[in-house]
PDB file of C-alpha atoms in Angstrom:
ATOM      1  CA  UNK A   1       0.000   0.000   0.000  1.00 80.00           C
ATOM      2  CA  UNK A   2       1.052   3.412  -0.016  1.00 87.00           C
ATOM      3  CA  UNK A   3       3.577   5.123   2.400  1.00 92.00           C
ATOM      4  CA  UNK A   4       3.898   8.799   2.679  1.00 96.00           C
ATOM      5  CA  UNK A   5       6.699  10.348   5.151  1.00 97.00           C
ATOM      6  CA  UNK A   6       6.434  13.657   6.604  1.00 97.00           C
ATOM      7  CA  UNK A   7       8.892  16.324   7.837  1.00 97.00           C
ATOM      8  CA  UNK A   8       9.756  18.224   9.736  1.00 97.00           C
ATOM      9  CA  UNK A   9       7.218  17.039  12.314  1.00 96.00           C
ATOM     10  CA  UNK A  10       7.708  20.016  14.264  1.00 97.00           C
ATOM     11  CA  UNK A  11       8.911  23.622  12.452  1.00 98.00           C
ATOM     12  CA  UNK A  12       9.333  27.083  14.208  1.00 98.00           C
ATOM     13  CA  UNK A  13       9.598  30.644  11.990  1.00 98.00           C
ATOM     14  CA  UNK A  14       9.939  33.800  12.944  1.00 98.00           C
ATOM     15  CA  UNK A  15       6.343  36.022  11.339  1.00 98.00           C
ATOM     16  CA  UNK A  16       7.484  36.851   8.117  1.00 97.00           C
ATOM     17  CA  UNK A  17       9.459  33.807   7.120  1.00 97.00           C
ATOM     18  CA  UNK A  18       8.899  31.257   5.084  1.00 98.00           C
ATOM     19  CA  UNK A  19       8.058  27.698   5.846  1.00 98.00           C
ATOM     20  CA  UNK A  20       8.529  24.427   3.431  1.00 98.00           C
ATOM     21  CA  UNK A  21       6.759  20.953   4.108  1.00 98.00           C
ATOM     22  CA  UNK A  22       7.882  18.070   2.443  1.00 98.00           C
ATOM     23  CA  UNK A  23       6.089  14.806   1.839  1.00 98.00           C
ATOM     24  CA  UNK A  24       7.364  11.672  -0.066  1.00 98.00           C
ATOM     25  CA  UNK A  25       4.879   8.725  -1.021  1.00 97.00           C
ATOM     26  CA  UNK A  26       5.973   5.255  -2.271  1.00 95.00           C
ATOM     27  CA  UNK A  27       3.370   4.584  -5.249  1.00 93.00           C
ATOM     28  CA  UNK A  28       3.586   5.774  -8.184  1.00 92.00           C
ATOM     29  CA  UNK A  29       0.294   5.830  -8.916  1.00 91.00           C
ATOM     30  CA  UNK A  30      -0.596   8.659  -6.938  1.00 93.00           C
ATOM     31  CA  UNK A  31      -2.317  11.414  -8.441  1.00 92.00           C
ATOM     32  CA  UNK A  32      -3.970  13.615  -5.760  1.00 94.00           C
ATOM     33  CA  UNK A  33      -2.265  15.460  -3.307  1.00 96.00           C
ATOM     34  CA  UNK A  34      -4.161  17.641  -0.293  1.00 96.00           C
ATOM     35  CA  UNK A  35      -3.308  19.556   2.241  1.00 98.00           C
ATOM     36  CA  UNK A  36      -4.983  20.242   5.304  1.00 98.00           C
ATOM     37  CA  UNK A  37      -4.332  22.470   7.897  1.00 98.00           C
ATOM     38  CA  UNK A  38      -5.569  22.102  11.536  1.00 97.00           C
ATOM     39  CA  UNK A  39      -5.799  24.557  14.057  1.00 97.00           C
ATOM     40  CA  UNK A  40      -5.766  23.902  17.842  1.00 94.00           C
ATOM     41  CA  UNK A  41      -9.062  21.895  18.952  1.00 93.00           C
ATOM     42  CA  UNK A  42     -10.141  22.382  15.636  1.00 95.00           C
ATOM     43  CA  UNK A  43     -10.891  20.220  12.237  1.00 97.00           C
ATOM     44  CA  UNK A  44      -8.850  19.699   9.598  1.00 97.00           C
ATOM     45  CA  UNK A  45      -9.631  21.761   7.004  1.00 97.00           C
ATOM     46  CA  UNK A  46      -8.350  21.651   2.585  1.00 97.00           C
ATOM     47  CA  UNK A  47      -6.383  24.489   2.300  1.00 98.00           C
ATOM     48  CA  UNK A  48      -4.814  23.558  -1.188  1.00 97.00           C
ATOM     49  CA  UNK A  49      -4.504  20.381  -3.209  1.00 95.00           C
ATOM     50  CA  UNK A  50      -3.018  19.575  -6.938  1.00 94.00           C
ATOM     51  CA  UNK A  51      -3.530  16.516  -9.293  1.00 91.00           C
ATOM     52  CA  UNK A  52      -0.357  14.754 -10.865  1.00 86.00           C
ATOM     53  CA  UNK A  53      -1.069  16.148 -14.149  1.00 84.00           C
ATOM     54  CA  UNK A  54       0.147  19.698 -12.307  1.00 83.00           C
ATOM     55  CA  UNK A  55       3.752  20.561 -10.932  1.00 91.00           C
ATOM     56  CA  UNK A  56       2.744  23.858  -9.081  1.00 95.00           C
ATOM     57  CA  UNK A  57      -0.029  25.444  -7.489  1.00 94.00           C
ATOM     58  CA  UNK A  58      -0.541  28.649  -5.745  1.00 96.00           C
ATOM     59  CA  UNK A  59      -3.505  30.932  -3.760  1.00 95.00           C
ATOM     60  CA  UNK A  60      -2.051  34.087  -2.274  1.00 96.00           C
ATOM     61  CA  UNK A  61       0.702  32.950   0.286  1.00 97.00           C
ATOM     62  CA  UNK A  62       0.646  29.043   0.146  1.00 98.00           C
ATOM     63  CA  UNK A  63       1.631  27.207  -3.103  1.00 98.00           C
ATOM     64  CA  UNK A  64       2.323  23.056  -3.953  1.00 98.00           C
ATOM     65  CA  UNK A  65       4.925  21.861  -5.759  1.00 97.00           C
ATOM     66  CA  UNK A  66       4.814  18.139  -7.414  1.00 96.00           C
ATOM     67  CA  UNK A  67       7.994  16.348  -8.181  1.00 95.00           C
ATOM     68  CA  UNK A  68       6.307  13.279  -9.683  1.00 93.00           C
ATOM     69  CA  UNK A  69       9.493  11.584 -10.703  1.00 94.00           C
ATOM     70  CA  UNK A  70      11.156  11.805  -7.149  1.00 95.00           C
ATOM     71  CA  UNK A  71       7.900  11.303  -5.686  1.00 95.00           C
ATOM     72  CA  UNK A  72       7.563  14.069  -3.352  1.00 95.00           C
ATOM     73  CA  UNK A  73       5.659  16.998  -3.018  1.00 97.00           C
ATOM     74  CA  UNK A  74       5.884  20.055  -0.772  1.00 98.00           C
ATOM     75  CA  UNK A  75       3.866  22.926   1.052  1.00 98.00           C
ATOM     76  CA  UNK A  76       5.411  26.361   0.898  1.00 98.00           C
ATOM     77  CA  UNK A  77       4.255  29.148   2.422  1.00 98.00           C
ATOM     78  CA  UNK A  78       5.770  32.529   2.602  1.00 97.00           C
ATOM     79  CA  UNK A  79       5.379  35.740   4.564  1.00 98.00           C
ATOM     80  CA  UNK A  80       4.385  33.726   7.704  1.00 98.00           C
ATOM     81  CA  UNK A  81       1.754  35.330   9.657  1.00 97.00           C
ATOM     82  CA  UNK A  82       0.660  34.074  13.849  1.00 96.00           C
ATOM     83  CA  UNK A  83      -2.307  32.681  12.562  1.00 97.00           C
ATOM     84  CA  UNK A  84      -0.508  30.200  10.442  1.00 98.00           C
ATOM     85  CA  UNK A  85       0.609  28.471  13.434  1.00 98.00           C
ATOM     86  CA  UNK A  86      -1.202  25.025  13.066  1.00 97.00           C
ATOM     87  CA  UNK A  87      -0.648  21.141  12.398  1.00 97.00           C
ATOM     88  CA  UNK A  88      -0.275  20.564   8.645  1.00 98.00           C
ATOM     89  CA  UNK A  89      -1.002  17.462   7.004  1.00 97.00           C
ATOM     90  CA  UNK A  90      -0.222  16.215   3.492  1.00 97.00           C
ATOM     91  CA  UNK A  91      -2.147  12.972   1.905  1.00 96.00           C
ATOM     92  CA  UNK A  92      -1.064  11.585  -0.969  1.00 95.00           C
ATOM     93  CA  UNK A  93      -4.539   8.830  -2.929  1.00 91.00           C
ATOM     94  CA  UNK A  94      -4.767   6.865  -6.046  1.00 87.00           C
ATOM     95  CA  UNK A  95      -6.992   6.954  -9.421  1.00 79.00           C
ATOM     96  CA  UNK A  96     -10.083   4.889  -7.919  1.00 79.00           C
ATOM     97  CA  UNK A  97      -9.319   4.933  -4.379  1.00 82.00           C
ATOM     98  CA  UNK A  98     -11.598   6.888  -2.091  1.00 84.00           C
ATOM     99  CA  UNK A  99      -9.096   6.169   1.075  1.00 90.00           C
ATOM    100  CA  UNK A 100      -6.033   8.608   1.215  1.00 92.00           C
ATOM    101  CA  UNK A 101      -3.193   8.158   2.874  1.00 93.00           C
ATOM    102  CA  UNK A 102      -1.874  10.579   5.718  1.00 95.00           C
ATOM    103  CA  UNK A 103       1.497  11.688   6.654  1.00 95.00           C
ATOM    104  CA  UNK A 104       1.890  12.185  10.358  1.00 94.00           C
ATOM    105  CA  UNK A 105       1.690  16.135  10.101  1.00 96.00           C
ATOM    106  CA  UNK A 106       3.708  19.095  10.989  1.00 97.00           C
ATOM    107  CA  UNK A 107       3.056  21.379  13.347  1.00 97.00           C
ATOM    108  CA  UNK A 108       4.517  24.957  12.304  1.00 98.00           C
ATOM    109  CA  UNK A 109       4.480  27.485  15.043  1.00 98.00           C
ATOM    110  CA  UNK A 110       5.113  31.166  14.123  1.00 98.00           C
ATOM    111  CA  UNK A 111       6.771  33.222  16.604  1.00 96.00           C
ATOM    112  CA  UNK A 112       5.635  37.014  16.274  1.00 93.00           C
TER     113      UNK A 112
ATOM    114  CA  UNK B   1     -25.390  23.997   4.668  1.00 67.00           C
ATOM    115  CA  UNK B   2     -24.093  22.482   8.065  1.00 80.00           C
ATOM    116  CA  UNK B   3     -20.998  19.893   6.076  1.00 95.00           C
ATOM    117  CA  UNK B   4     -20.495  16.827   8.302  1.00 97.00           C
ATOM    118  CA  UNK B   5     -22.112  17.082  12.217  1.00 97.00           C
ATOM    119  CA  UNK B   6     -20.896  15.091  14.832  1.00 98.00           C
ATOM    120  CA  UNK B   7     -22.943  13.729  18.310  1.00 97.00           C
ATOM    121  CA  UNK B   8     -21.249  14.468  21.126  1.00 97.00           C
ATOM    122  CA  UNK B   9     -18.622  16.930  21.446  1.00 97.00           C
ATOM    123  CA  UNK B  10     -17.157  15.460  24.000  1.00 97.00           C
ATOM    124  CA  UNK B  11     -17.752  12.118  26.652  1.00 96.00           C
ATOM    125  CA  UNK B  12     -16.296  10.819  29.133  1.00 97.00           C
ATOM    126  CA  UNK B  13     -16.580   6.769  29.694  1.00 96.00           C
ATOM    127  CA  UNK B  14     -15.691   4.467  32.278  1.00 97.00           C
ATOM    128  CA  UNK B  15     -13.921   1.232  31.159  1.00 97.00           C
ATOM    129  CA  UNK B  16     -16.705  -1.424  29.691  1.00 97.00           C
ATOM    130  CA  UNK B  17     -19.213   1.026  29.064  1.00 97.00           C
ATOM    131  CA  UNK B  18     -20.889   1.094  25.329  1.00 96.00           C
ATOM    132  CA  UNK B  19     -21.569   4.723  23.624  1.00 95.00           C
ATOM    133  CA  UNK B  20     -21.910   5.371  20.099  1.00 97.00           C
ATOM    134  CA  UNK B  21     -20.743   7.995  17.988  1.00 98.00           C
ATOM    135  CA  UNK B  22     -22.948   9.729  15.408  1.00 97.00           C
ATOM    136  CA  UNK B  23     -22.093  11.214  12.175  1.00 98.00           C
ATOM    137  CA  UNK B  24     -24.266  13.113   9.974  1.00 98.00           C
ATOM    138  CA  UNK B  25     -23.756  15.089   6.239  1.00 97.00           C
ATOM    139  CA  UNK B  26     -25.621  17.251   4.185  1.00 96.00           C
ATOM    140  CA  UNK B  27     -23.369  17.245   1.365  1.00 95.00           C
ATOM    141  CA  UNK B  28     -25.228  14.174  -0.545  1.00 94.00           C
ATOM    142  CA  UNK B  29     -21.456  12.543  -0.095  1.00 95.00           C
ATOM    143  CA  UNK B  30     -20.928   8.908  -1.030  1.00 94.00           C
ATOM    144  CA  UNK B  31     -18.045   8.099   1.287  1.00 95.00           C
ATOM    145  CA  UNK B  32     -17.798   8.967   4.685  1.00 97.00           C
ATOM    146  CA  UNK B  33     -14.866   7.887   7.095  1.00 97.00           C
ATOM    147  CA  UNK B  34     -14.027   7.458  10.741  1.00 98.00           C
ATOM    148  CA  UNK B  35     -10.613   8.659  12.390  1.00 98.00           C
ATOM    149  CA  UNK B  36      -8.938   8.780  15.469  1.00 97.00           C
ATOM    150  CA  UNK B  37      -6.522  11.076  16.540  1.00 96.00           C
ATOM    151  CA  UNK B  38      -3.711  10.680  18.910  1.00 93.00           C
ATOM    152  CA  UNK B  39      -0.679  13.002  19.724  1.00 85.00           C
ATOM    153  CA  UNK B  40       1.943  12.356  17.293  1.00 80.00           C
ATOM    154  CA  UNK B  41       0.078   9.635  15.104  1.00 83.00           C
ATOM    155  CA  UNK B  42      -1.523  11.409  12.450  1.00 89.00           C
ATOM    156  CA  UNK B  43      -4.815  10.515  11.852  1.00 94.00           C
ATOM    157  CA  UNK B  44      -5.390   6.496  11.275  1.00 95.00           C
ATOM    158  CA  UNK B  45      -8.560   5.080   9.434  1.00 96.00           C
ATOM    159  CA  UNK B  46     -10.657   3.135  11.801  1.00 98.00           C
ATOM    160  CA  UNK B  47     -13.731   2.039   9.046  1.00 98.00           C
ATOM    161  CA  UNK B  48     -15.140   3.545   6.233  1.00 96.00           C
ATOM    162  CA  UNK B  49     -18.135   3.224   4.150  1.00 96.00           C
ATOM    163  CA  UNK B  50     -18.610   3.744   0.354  1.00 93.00           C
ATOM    164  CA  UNK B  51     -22.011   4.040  -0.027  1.00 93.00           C
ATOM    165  CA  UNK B  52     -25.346   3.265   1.919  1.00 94.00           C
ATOM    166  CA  UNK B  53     -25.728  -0.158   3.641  1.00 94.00           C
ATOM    167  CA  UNK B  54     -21.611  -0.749   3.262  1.00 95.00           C
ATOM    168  CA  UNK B  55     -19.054  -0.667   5.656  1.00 97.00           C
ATOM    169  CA  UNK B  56     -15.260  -1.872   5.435  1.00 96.00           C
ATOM    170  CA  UNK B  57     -12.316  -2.037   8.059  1.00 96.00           C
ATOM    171  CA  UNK B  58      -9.207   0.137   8.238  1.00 95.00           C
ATOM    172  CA  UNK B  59      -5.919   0.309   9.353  1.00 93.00           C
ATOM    173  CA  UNK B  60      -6.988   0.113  13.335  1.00 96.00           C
ATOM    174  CA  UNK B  61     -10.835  -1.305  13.018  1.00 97.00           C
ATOM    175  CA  UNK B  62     -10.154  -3.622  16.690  1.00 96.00           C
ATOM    176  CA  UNK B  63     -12.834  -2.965  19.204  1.00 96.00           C
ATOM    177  CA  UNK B  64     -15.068  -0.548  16.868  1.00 98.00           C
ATOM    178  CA  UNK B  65     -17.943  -1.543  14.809  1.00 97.00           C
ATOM    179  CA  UNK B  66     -19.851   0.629  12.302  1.00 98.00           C
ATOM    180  CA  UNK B  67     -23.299   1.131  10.495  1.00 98.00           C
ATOM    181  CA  UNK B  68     -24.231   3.142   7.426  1.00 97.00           C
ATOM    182  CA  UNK B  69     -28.043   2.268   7.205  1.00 95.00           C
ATOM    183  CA  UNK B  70     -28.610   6.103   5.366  1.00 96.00           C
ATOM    184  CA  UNK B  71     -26.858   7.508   2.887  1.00 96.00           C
ATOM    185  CA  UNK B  72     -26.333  10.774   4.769  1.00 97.00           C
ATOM    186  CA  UNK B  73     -25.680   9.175   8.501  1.00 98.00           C
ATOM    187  CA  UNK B  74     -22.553   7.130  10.013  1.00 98.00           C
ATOM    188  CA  UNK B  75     -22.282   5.440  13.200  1.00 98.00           C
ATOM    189  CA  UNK B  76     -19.481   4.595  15.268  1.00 98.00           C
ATOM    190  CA  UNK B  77     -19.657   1.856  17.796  1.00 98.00           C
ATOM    191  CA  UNK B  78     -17.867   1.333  20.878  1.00 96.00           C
ATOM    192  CA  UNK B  79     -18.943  -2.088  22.708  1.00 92.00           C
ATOM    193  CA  UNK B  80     -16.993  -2.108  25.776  1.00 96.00           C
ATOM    194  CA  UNK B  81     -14.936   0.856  26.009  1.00 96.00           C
ATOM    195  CA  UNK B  82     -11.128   0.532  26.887  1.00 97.00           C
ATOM    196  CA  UNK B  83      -8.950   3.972  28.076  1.00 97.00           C
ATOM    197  CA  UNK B  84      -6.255   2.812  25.018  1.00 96.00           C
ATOM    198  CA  UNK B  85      -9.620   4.266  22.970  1.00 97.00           C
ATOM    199  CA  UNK B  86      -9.690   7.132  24.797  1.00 97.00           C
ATOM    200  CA  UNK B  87      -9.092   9.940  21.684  1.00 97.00           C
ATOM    201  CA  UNK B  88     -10.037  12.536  19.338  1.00 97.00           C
ATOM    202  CA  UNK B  89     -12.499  11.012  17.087  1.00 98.00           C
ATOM    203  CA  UNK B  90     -12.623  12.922  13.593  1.00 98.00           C
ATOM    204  CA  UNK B  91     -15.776  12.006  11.534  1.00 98.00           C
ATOM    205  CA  UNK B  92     -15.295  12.821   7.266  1.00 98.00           C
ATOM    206  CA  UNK B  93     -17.394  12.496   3.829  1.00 97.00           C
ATOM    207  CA  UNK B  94     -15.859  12.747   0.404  1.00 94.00           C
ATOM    208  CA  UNK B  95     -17.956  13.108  -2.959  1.00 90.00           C
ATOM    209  CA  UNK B  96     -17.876  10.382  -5.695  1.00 80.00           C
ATOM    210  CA  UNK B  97     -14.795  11.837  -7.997  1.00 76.00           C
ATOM    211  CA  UNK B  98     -11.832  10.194  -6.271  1.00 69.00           C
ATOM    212  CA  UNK B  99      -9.769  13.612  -6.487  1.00 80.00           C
ATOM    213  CA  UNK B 100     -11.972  15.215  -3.925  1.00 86.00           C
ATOM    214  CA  UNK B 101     -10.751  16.351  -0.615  1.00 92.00           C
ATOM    215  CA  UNK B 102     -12.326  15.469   2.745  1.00 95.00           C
ATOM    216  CA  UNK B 103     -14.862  17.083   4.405  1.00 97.00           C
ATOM    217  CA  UNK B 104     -14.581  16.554   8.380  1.00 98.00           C
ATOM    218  CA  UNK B 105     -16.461  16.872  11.527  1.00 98.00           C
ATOM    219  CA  UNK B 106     -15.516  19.226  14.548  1.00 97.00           C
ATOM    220  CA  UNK B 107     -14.584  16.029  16.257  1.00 97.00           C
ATOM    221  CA  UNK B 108     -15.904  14.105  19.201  1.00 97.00           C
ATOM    222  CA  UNK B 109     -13.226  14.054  22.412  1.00 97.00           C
ATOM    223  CA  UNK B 110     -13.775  10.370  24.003  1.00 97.00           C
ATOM    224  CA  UNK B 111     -11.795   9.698  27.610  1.00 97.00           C
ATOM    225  CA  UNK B 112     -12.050   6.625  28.880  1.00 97.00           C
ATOM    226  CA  UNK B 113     -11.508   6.227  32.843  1.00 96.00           C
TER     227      UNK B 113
END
Protein backbone atom coordinates (compact mmCIF):
# COMPACT_ATOMS: atom_id res chain seq x y z
CA UNK A 1 0.00 0.00 0.00
CA UNK A 2 1.05 3.41 -0.02
CA UNK A 3 3.58 5.12 2.40
CA UNK A 4 3.90 8.80 2.68
CA UNK A 5 6.70 10.35 5.15
CA UNK A 6 6.43 13.66 6.60
CA UNK A 7 8.89 16.32 7.84
CA UNK A 8 9.76 18.22 9.74
CA UNK A 9 7.22 17.04 12.31
CA UNK A 10 7.71 20.02 14.26
CA UNK A 11 8.91 23.62 12.45
CA UNK A 12 9.33 27.08 14.21
CA UNK A 13 9.60 30.64 11.99
CA UNK A 14 9.94 33.80 12.94
CA UNK A 15 6.34 36.02 11.34
CA UNK A 16 7.48 36.85 8.12
CA UNK A 17 9.46 33.81 7.12
CA UNK A 18 8.90 31.26 5.08
CA UNK A 19 8.06 27.70 5.85
CA UNK A 20 8.53 24.43 3.43
CA UNK A 21 6.76 20.95 4.11
CA UNK A 22 7.88 18.07 2.44
CA UNK A 23 6.09 14.81 1.84
CA UNK A 24 7.36 11.67 -0.07
CA UNK A 25 4.88 8.73 -1.02
CA UNK A 26 5.97 5.26 -2.27
CA UNK A 27 3.37 4.58 -5.25
CA UNK A 28 3.59 5.77 -8.18
CA UNK A 29 0.29 5.83 -8.92
CA UNK A 30 -0.60 8.66 -6.94
CA UNK A 31 -2.32 11.41 -8.44
CA UNK A 32 -3.97 13.62 -5.76
CA UNK A 33 -2.26 15.46 -3.31
CA UNK A 34 -4.16 17.64 -0.29
CA UNK A 35 -3.31 19.56 2.24
CA UNK A 36 -4.98 20.24 5.30
CA UNK A 37 -4.33 22.47 7.90
CA UNK A 38 -5.57 22.10 11.54
CA UNK A 39 -5.80 24.56 14.06
CA UNK A 40 -5.77 23.90 17.84
CA UNK A 41 -9.06 21.90 18.95
CA UNK A 42 -10.14 22.38 15.64
CA UNK A 43 -10.89 20.22 12.24
CA UNK A 44 -8.85 19.70 9.60
CA UNK A 45 -9.63 21.76 7.00
CA UNK A 46 -8.35 21.65 2.59
CA UNK A 47 -6.38 24.49 2.30
CA UNK A 48 -4.81 23.56 -1.19
CA UNK A 49 -4.50 20.38 -3.21
CA UNK A 50 -3.02 19.57 -6.94
CA UNK A 51 -3.53 16.52 -9.29
CA UNK A 52 -0.36 14.75 -10.86
CA UNK A 53 -1.07 16.15 -14.15
CA UNK A 54 0.15 19.70 -12.31
CA UNK A 55 3.75 20.56 -10.93
CA UNK A 56 2.74 23.86 -9.08
CA UNK A 57 -0.03 25.44 -7.49
CA UNK A 58 -0.54 28.65 -5.75
CA UNK A 59 -3.51 30.93 -3.76
CA UNK A 60 -2.05 34.09 -2.27
CA UNK A 61 0.70 32.95 0.29
CA UNK A 62 0.65 29.04 0.15
CA UNK A 63 1.63 27.21 -3.10
CA UNK A 64 2.32 23.06 -3.95
CA UNK A 65 4.92 21.86 -5.76
CA UNK A 66 4.81 18.14 -7.41
CA UNK A 67 7.99 16.35 -8.18
CA UNK A 68 6.31 13.28 -9.68
CA UNK A 69 9.49 11.58 -10.70
CA UNK A 70 11.16 11.80 -7.15
CA UNK A 71 7.90 11.30 -5.69
CA UNK A 72 7.56 14.07 -3.35
CA UNK A 73 5.66 17.00 -3.02
CA UNK A 74 5.88 20.05 -0.77
CA UNK A 75 3.87 22.93 1.05
CA UNK A 76 5.41 26.36 0.90
CA UNK A 77 4.25 29.15 2.42
CA UNK A 78 5.77 32.53 2.60
CA UNK A 79 5.38 35.74 4.56
CA UNK A 80 4.38 33.73 7.70
CA UNK A 81 1.75 35.33 9.66
CA UNK A 82 0.66 34.07 13.85
CA UNK A 83 -2.31 32.68 12.56
CA UNK A 84 -0.51 30.20 10.44
CA UNK A 85 0.61 28.47 13.43
CA UNK A 86 -1.20 25.03 13.07
CA UNK A 87 -0.65 21.14 12.40
CA UNK A 88 -0.27 20.56 8.65
CA UNK A 89 -1.00 17.46 7.00
CA UNK A 90 -0.22 16.21 3.49
CA UNK A 91 -2.15 12.97 1.90
CA UNK A 92 -1.06 11.59 -0.97
CA UNK A 93 -4.54 8.83 -2.93
CA UNK A 94 -4.77 6.87 -6.05
CA UNK A 95 -6.99 6.95 -9.42
CA UNK A 96 -10.08 4.89 -7.92
CA UNK A 97 -9.32 4.93 -4.38
CA UNK A 98 -11.60 6.89 -2.09
CA UNK A 99 -9.10 6.17 1.07
CA UNK A 100 -6.03 8.61 1.22
CA UNK A 101 -3.19 8.16 2.87
CA UNK A 102 -1.87 10.58 5.72
CA UNK A 103 1.50 11.69 6.65
CA UNK A 104 1.89 12.19 10.36
CA UNK A 105 1.69 16.14 10.10
CA UNK A 106 3.71 19.09 10.99
CA UNK A 107 3.06 21.38 13.35
CA UNK A 108 4.52 24.96 12.30
CA UNK A 109 4.48 27.48 15.04
CA UNK A 110 5.11 31.17 14.12
CA UNK A 111 6.77 33.22 16.60
CA UNK A 112 5.63 37.01 16.27
CA UNK B 1 -25.39 24.00 4.67
CA UNK B 2 -24.09 22.48 8.07
CA UNK B 3 -21.00 19.89 6.08
CA UNK B 4 -20.49 16.83 8.30
CA UNK B 5 -22.11 17.08 12.22
CA UNK B 6 -20.90 15.09 14.83
CA UNK B 7 -22.94 13.73 18.31
CA UNK B 8 -21.25 14.47 21.13
CA UNK B 9 -18.62 16.93 21.45
CA UNK B 10 -17.16 15.46 24.00
CA UNK B 11 -17.75 12.12 26.65
CA UNK B 12 -16.30 10.82 29.13
CA UNK B 13 -16.58 6.77 29.69
CA UNK B 14 -15.69 4.47 32.28
CA UNK B 15 -13.92 1.23 31.16
CA UNK B 16 -16.70 -1.42 29.69
CA UNK B 17 -19.21 1.03 29.06
CA UNK B 18 -20.89 1.09 25.33
CA UNK B 19 -21.57 4.72 23.62
CA UNK B 20 -21.91 5.37 20.10
CA UNK B 21 -20.74 7.99 17.99
CA UNK B 22 -22.95 9.73 15.41
CA UNK B 23 -22.09 11.21 12.17
CA UNK B 24 -24.27 13.11 9.97
CA UNK B 25 -23.76 15.09 6.24
CA UNK B 26 -25.62 17.25 4.19
CA UNK B 27 -23.37 17.25 1.36
CA UNK B 28 -25.23 14.17 -0.55
CA UNK B 29 -21.46 12.54 -0.10
CA UNK B 30 -20.93 8.91 -1.03
CA UNK B 31 -18.04 8.10 1.29
CA UNK B 32 -17.80 8.97 4.69
CA UNK B 33 -14.87 7.89 7.10
CA UNK B 34 -14.03 7.46 10.74
CA UNK B 35 -10.61 8.66 12.39
CA UNK B 36 -8.94 8.78 15.47
CA UNK B 37 -6.52 11.08 16.54
CA UNK B 38 -3.71 10.68 18.91
CA UNK B 39 -0.68 13.00 19.72
CA UNK B 40 1.94 12.36 17.29
CA UNK B 41 0.08 9.63 15.10
CA UNK B 42 -1.52 11.41 12.45
CA UNK B 43 -4.81 10.51 11.85
CA UNK B 44 -5.39 6.50 11.28
CA UNK B 45 -8.56 5.08 9.43
CA UNK B 46 -10.66 3.14 11.80
CA UNK B 47 -13.73 2.04 9.05
CA UNK B 48 -15.14 3.55 6.23
CA UNK B 49 -18.14 3.22 4.15
CA UNK B 50 -18.61 3.74 0.35
CA UNK B 51 -22.01 4.04 -0.03
CA UNK B 52 -25.35 3.27 1.92
CA UNK B 53 -25.73 -0.16 3.64
CA UNK B 54 -21.61 -0.75 3.26
CA UNK B 55 -19.05 -0.67 5.66
CA UNK B 56 -15.26 -1.87 5.44
CA UNK B 57 -12.32 -2.04 8.06
CA UNK B 58 -9.21 0.14 8.24
CA UNK B 59 -5.92 0.31 9.35
CA UNK B 60 -6.99 0.11 13.33
CA UNK B 61 -10.84 -1.31 13.02
CA UNK B 62 -10.15 -3.62 16.69
CA UNK B 63 -12.83 -2.97 19.20
CA UNK B 64 -15.07 -0.55 16.87
CA UNK B 65 -17.94 -1.54 14.81
CA UNK B 66 -19.85 0.63 12.30
CA UNK B 67 -23.30 1.13 10.49
CA UNK B 68 -24.23 3.14 7.43
CA UNK B 69 -28.04 2.27 7.20
CA UNK B 70 -28.61 6.10 5.37
CA UNK B 71 -26.86 7.51 2.89
CA UNK B 72 -26.33 10.77 4.77
CA UNK B 73 -25.68 9.17 8.50
CA UNK B 74 -22.55 7.13 10.01
CA UNK B 75 -22.28 5.44 13.20
CA UNK B 76 -19.48 4.59 15.27
CA UNK B 77 -19.66 1.86 17.80
CA UNK B 78 -17.87 1.33 20.88
CA UNK B 79 -18.94 -2.09 22.71
CA UNK B 80 -16.99 -2.11 25.78
CA UNK B 81 -14.94 0.86 26.01
CA UNK B 82 -11.13 0.53 26.89
CA UNK B 83 -8.95 3.97 28.08
CA UNK B 84 -6.25 2.81 25.02
CA UNK B 85 -9.62 4.27 22.97
CA UNK B 86 -9.69 7.13 24.80
CA UNK B 87 -9.09 9.94 21.68
CA UNK B 88 -10.04 12.54 19.34
CA UNK B 89 -12.50 11.01 17.09
CA UNK B 90 -12.62 12.92 13.59
CA UNK B 91 -15.78 12.01 11.53
CA UNK B 92 -15.29 12.82 7.27
CA UNK B 93 -17.39 12.50 3.83
CA UNK B 94 -15.86 12.75 0.40
CA UNK B 95 -17.96 13.11 -2.96
CA UNK B 96 -17.88 10.38 -5.70
CA UNK B 97 -14.80 11.84 -8.00
CA UNK B 98 -11.83 10.19 -6.27
CA UNK B 99 -9.77 13.61 -6.49
CA UNK B 100 -11.97 15.21 -3.93
CA UNK B 101 -10.75 16.35 -0.61
CA UNK B 102 -12.33 15.47 2.74
CA UNK B 103 -14.86 17.08 4.40
CA UNK B 104 -14.58 16.55 8.38
CA UNK B 105 -16.46 16.87 11.53
CA UNK B 106 -15.52 19.23 14.55
CA UNK B 107 -14.58 16.03 16.26
CA UNK B 108 -15.90 14.10 19.20
CA UNK B 109 -13.23 14.05 22.41
CA UNK B 110 -13.78 10.37 24.00
CA UNK B 111 -11.80 9.70 27.61
CA UNK B 112 -12.05 6.62 28.88
CA UNK B 113 -11.51 6.23 32.84
Amino acid sequence: GENVEQHPSTLSVQEGDSAVIKCTYSDSASNYFPWYKQELGKRPQLIIDIRSNVGEKKDQRIAVTLNKTAKHFSLHITETQPEDSAVYFCAASMAGSYIPTFGRGTSLIVHP
Amino acid sequence: NAGVTQTPKFRVLKTGQSMTLLCAQDMNHEYMYWYRQDPGMGLRLIHYSVGEGTTAKGEVPDGYNVSRLKKQNFLLGLESAAPSQTSVYFCASSGLDSNQPQHFGDGTRLSIL
